[in-house]
PDB file of C-alpha atoms in Angstrom:
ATOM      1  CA  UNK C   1    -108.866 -28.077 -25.860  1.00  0.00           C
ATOM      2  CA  UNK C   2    -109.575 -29.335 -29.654  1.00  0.00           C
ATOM      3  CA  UNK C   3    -106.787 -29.522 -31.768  1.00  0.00           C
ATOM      4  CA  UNK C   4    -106.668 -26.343 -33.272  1.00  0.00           C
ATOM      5  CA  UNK C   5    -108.385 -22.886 -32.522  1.00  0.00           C
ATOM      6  CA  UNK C   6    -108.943 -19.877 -34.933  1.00  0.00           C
ATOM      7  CA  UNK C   7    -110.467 -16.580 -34.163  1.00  0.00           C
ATOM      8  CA  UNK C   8    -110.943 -14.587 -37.326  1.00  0.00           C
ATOM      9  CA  UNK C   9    -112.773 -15.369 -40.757  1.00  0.00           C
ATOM     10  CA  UNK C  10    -111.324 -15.789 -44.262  1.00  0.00           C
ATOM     11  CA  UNK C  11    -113.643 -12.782 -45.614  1.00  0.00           C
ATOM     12  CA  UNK C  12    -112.569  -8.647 -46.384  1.00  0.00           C
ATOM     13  CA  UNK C  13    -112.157  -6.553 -43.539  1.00  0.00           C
ATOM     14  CA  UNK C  14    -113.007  -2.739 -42.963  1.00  0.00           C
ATOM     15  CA  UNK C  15    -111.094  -1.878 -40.298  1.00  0.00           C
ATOM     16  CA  UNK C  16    -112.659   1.523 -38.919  1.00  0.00           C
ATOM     17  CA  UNK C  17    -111.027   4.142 -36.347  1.00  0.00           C
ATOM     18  CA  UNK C  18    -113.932   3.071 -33.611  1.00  0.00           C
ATOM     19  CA  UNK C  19    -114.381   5.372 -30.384  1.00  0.00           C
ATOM     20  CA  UNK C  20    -114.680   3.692 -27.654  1.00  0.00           C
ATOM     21  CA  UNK C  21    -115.511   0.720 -25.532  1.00  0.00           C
ATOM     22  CA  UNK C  22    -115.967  -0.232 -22.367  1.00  0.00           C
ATOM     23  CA  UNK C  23    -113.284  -2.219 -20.273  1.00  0.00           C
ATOM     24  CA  UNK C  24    -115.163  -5.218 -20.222  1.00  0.00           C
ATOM     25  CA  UNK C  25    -116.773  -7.186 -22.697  1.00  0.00           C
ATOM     26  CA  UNK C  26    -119.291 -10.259 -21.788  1.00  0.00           C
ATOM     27  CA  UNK C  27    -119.358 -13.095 -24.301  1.00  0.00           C
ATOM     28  CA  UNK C  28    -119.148 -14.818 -27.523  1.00  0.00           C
ATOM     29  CA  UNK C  29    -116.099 -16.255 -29.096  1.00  0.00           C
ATOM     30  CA  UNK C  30    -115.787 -17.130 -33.670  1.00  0.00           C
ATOM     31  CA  UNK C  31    -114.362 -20.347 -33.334  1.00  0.00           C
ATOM     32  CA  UNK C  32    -113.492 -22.676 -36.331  1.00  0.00           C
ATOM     33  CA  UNK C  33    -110.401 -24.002 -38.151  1.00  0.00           C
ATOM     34  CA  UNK C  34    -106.959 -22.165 -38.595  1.00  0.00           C
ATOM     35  CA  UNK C  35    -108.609 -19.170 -41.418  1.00  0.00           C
ATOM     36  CA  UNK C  36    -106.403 -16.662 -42.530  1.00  0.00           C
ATOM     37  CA  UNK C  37    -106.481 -13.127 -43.898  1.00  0.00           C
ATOM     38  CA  UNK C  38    -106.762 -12.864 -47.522  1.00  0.00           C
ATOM     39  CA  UNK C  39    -106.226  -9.223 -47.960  1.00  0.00           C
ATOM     40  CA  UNK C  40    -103.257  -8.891 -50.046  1.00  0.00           C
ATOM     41  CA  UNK C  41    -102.831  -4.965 -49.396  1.00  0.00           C
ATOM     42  CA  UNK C  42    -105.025  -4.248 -46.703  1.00  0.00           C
ATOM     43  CA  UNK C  43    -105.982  -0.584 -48.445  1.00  0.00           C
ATOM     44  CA  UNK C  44    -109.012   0.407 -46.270  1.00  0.00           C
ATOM     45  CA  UNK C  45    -108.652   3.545 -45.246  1.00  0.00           C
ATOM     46  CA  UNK C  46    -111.237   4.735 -47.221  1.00  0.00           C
ATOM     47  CA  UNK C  47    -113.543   2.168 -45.917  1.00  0.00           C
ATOM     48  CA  UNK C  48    -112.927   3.318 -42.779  1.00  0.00           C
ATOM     49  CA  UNK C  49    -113.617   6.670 -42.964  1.00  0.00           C
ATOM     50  CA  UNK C  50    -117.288   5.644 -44.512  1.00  0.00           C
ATOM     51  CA  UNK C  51    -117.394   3.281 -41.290  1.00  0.00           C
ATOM     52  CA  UNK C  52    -116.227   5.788 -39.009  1.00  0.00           C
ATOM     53  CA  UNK C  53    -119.449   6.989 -37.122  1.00  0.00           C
ATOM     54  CA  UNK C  54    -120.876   3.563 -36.896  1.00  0.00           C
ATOM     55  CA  UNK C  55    -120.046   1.733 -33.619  1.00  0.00           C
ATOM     56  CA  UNK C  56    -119.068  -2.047 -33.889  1.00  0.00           C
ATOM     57  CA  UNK C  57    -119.998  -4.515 -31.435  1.00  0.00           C
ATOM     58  CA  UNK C  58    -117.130  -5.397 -28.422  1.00  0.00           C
ATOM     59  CA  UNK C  59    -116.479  -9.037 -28.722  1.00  0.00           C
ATOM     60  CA  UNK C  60    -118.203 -10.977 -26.579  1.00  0.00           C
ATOM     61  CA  UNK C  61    -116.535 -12.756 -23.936  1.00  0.00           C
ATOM     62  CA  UNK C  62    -113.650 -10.634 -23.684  1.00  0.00           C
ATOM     63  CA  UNK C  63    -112.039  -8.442 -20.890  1.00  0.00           C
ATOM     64  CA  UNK C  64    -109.737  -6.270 -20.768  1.00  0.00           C
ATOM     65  CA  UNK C  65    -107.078  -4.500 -18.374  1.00  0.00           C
ATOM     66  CA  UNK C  66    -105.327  -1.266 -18.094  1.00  0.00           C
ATOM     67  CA  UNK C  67    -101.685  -1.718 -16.229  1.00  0.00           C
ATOM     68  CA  UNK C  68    -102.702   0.505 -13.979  1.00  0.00           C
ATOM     69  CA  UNK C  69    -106.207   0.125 -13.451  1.00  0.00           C
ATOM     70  CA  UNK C  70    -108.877   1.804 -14.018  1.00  0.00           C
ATOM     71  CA  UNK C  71    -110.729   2.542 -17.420  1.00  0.00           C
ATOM     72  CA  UNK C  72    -109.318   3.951 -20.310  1.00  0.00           C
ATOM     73  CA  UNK C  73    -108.670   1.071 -22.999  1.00  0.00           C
ATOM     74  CA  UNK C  74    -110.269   3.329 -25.798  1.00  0.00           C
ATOM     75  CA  UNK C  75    -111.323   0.420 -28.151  1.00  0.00           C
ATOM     76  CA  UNK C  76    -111.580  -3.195 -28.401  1.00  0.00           C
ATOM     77  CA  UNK C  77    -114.395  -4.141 -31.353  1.00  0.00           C
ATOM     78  CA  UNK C  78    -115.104  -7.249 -33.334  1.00  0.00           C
ATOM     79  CA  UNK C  79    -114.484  -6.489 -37.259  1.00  0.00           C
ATOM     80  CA  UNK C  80    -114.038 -10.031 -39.188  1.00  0.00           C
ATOM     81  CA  UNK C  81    -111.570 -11.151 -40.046  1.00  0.00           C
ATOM     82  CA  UNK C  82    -110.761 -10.390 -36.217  1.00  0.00           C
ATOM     83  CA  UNK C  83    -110.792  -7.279 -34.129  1.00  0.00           C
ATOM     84  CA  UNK C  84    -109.839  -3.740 -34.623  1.00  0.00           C
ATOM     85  CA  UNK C  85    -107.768  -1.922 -31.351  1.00  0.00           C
ATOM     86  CA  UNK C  86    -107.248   1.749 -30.263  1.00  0.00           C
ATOM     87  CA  UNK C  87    -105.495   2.413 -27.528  1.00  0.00           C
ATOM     88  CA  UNK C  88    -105.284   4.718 -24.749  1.00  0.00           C
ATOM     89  CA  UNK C  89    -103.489   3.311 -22.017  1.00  0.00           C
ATOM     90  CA  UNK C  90    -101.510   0.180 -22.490  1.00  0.00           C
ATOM     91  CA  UNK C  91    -102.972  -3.016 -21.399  1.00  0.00           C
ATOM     92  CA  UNK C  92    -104.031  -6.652 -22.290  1.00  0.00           C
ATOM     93  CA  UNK C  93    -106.864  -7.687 -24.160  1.00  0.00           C
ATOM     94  CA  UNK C  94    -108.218 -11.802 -23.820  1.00  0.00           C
ATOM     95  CA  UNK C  95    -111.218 -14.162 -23.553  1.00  0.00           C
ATOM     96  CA  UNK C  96    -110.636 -16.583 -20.235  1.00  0.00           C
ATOM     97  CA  UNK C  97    -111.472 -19.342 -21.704  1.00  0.00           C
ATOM     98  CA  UNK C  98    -109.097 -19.564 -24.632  1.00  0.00           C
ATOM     99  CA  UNK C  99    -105.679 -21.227 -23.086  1.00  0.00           C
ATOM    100  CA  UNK C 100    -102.700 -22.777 -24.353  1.00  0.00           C
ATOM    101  CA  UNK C 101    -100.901 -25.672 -22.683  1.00  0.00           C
ATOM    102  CA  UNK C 102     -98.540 -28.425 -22.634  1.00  0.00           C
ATOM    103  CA  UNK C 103     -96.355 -28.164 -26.398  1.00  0.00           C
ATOM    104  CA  UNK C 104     -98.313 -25.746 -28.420  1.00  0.00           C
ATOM    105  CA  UNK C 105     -98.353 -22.584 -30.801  1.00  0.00           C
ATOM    106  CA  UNK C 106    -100.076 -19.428 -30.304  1.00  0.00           C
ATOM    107  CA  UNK C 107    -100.316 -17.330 -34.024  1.00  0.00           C
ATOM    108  CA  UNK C 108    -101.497 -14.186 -34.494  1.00  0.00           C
ATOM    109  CA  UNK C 109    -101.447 -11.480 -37.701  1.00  0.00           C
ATOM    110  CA  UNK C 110    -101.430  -8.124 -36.899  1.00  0.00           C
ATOM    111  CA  UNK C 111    -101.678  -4.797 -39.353  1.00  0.00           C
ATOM    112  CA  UNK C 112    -100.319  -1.555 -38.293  1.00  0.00           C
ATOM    113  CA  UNK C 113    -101.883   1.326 -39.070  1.00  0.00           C
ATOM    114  CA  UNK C 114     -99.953   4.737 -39.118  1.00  0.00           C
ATOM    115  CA  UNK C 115     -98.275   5.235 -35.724  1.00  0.00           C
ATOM    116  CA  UNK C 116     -97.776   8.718 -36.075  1.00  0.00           C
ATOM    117  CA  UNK C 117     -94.084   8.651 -34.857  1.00  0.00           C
ATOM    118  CA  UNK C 118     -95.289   6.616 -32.200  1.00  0.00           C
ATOM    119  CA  UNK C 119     -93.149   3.888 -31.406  1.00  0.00           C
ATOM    120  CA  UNK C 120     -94.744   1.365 -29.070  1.00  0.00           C
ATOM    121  CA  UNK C 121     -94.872  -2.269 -28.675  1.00  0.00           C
ATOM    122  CA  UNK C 122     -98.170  -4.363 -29.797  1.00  0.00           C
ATOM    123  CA  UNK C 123     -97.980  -8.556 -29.620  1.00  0.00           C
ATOM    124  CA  UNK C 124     -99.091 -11.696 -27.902  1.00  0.00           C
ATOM    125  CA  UNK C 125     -98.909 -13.064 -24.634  1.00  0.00           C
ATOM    126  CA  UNK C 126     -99.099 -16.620 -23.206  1.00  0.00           C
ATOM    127  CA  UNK C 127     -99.341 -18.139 -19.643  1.00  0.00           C
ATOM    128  CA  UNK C 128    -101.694 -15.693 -18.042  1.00  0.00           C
ATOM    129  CA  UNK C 129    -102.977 -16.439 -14.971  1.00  0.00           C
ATOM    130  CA  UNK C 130    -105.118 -14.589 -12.348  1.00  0.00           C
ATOM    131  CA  UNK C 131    -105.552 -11.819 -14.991  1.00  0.00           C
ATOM    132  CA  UNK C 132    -108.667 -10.598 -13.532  1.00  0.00           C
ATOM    133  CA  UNK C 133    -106.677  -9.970  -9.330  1.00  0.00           C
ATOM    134  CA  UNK C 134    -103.676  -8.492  -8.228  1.00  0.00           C
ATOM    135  CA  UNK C 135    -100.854 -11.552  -8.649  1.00  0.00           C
ATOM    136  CA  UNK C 136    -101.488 -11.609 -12.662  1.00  0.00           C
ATOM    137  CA  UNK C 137     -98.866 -13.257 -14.479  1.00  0.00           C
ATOM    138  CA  UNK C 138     -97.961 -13.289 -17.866  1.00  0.00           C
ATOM    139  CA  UNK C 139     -95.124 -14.119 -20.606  1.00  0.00           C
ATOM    140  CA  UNK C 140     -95.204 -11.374 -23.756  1.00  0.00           C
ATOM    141  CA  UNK C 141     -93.875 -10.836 -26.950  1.00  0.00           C
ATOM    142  CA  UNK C 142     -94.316  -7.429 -28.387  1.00  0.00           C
ATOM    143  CA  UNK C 143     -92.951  -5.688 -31.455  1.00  0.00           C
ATOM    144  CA  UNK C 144     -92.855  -1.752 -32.590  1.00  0.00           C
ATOM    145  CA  UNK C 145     -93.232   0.174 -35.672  1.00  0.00           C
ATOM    146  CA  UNK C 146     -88.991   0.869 -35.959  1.00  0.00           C
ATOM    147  CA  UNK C 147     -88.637  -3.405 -36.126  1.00  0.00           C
ATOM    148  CA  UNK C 148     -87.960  -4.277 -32.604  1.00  0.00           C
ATOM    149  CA  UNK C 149     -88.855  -6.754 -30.626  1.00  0.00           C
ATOM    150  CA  UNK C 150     -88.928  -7.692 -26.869  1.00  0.00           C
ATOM    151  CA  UNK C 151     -89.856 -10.570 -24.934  1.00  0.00           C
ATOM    152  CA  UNK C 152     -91.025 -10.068 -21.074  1.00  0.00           C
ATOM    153  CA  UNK C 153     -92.840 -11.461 -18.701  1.00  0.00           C
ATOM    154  CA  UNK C 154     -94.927 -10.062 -15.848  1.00  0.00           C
ATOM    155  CA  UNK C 155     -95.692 -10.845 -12.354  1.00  0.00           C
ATOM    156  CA  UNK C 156     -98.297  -8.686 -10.503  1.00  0.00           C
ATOM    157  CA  UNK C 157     -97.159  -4.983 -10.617  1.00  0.00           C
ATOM    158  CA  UNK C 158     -93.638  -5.908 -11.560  1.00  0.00           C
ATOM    159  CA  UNK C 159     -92.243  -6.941 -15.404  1.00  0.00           C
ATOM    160  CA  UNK C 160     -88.648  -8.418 -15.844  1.00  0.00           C
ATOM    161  CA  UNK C 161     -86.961  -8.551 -19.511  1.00  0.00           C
ATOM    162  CA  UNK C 162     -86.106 -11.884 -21.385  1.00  0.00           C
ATOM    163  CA  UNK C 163     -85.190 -10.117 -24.221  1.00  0.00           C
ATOM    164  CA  UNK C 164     -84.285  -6.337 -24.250  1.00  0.00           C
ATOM    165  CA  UNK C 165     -85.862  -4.125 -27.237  1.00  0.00           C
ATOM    166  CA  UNK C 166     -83.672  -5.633 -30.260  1.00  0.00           C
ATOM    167  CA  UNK C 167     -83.900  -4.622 -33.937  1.00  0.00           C
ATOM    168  CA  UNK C 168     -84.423  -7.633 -36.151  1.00  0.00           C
ATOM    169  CA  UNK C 169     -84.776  -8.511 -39.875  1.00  0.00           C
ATOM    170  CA  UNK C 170     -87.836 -10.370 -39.197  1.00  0.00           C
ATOM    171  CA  UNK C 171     -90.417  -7.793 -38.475  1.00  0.00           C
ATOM    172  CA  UNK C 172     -91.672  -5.243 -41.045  1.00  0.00           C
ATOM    173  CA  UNK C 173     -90.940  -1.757 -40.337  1.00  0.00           C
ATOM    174  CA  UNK C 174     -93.951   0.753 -40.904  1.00  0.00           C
ATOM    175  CA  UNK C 175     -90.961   1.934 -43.308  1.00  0.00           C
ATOM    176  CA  UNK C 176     -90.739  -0.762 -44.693  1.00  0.00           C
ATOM    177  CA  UNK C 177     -94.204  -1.656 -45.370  1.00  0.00           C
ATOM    178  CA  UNK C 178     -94.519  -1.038 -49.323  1.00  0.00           C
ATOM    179  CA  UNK C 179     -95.176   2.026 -51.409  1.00  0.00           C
ATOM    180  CA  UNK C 180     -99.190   3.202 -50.627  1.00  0.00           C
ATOM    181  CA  UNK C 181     -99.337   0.369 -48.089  1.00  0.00           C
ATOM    182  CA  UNK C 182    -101.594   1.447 -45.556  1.00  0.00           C
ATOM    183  CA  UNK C 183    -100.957  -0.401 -42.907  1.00  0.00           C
ATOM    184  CA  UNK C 184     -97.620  -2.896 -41.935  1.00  0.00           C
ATOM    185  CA  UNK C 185     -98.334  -6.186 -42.098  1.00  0.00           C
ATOM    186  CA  UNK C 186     -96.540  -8.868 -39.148  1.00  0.00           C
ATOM    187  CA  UNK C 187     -96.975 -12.886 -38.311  1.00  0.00           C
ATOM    188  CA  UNK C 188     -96.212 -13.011 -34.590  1.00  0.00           C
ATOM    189  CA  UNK C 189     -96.121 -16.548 -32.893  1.00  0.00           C
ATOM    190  CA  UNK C 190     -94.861 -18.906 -29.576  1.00  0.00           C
ATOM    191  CA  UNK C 191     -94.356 -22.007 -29.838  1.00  0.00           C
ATOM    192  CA  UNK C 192     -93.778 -24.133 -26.376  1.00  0.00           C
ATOM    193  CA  UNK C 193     -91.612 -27.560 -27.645  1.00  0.00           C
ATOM    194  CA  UNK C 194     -90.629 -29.562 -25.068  1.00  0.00           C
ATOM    195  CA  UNK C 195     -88.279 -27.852 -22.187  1.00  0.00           C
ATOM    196  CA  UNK C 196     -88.174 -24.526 -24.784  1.00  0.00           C
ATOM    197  CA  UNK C 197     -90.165 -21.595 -25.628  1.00  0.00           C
ATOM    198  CA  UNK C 198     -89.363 -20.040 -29.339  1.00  0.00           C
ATOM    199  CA  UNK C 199     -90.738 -16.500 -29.852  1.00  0.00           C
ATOM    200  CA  UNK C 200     -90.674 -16.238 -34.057  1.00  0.00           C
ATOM    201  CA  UNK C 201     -91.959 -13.301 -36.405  1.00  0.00           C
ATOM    202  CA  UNK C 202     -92.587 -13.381 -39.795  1.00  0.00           C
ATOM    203  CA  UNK C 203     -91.653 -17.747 -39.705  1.00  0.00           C
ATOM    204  CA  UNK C 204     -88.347 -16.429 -38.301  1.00  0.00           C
ATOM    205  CA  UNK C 205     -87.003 -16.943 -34.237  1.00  0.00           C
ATOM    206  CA  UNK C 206     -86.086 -14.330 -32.555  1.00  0.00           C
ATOM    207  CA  UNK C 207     -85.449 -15.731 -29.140  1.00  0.00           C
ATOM    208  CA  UNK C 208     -85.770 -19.128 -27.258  1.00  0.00           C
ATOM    209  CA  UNK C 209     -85.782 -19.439 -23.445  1.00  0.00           C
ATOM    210  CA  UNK C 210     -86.139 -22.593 -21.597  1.00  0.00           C
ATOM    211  CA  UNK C 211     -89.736 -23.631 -20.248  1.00  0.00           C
ATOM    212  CA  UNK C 212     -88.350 -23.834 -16.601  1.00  0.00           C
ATOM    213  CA  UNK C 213     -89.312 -21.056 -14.563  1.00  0.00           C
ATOM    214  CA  UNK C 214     -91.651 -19.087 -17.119  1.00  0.00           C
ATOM    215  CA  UNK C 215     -95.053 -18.286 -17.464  1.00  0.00           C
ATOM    216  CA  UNK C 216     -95.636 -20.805 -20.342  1.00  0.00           C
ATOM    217  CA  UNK C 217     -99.141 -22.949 -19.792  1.00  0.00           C
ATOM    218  CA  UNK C 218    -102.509 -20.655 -19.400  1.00  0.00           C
ATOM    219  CA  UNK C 219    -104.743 -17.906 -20.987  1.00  0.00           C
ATOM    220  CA  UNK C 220    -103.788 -16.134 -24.212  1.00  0.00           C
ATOM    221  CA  UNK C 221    -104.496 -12.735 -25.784  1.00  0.00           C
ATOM    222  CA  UNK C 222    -103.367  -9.352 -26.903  1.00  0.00           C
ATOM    223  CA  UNK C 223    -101.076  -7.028 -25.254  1.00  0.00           C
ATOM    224  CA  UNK C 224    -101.127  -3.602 -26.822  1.00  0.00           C
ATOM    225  CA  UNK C 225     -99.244  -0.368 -25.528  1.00  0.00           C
ATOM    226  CA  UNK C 226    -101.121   2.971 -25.783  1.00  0.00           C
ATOM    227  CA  UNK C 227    -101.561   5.177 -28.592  1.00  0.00           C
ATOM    228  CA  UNK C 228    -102.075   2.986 -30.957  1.00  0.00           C
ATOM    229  CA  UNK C 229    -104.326   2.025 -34.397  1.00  0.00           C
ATOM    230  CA  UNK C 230    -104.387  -2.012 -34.967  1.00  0.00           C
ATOM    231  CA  UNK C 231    -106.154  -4.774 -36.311  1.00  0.00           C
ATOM    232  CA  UNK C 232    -105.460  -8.414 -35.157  1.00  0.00           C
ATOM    233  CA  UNK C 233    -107.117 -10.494 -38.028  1.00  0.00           C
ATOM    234  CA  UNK C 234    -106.629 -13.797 -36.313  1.00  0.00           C
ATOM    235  CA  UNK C 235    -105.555 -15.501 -33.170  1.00  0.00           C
ATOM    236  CA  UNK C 236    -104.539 -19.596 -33.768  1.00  0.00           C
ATOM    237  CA  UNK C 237    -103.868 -21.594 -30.465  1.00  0.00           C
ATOM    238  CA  UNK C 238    -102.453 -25.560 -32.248  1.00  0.00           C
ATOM    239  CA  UNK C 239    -101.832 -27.975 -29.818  1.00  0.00           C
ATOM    240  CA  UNK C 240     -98.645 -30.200 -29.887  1.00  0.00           C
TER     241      UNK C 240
END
């Protein structure tokens, strides 16, 4: 793995509301060094609705996976800087061949767009393994719309909580995200140092757990739950 990763370019982007896509994606990944959004107030709705009828192209080399199975994840679509995401069901997003392992950070800017008094949990996971089969296995860190944030991890069918839904000062509310924002702007990141694992948002921790026993080296991607309007303008895997 090279030193550092970046999916994402340094350019605009015009997030649309895209309709659908199917649950797989064959591949290409934008690789390069660590770019990063410069959009200052990410006002695009009315780009969007100009974009709204044209389809964008899945990005290639991507699956995805409902946690129940089936079809269903409504949207997964390349729009640089990154990728635009509308769910349906909740689920995990990811391209095999990106992995972190051994001390490392996994980065990843994500813009909410209006939940609609939805309040569900959109992030980053590390460690997956087996993603494709029944014994998956995964270690996530998710945050929601009211300034929450949870850390879990799953294995198979089952999930078991490191870190219960907890308000924190760290993560911008949609509230909270400026007068005629359009969208909530949030800096998620892991970082595996040693025996730890620090789970930070916005620069800031919000939990540490020891190495031992977790889901820590593997593939990384997106988790989104359902019902909900993103874009994910970059996702930075750093070794050491």
């Amino acid at each position: 793995m090279p030193p550092t990763r970046a999916f994402g370019l340094e350019t605009g982007v015009t997030p649309n509301m895209p309709s659908h896509s199917n649950l797989r994606f064959p591949g290409r990944r934008v690789a390069g060094t660590a770019w990063r959004l410069a959009i200052a107030g990410l006002a695009l709705l009315p780009l969007a609705a100009a974009a709204q009828e044209d389809k964008l192209p899945p990005p290639e080399g991507w699956l995805a996976r409902t946690d129940h199975g089936g079809d269903g994840v409504e949207a997964l679509q390349e729009m640089p800087p990154g990728w635009h995401v509308t769910t349906g069901p909740a689920g995990i997003f990811y391209d095999p061949e990106t992995r972190a392992d051994g001390d490392f950070r996994v980065e990843s800017t994500v813009f909410l767009f209006d939940p609609k008094g939805l309040n569900e949990g959109f992030g980053v996971f590390i460690g997956g393994a087996d993603l494709e089969g029944a014994s998956q296995v995964y270690t996530y860190l998710l945050i929601r719309a009211d300034g929450s944030v949870i850390v879990k991890r799953r294995d198979g069918d089952e999930t078991s909580t490191l870190l219960n839904w907890t308000k924190h000062e760290a993560v911008v509310t949609w509230a909270a995200r400026g007068e005629g924002a359009a969208t909530a702007k949030n800096v998620l990141s892991v970082e595996a140092e040693g025996e730890d694992v620090i789970f930070g948002v916005n620069e800031q921790e919000v939990f540490r757990t020891a190495r031992a026993g977790q889901h820590v080296d593997g593939v990384v991607g997106l988790r989104v739950n359902h019902g909900l309007n993103l874009h994910f303008s970059s996702l930075e895997v750093t070794d050491g």
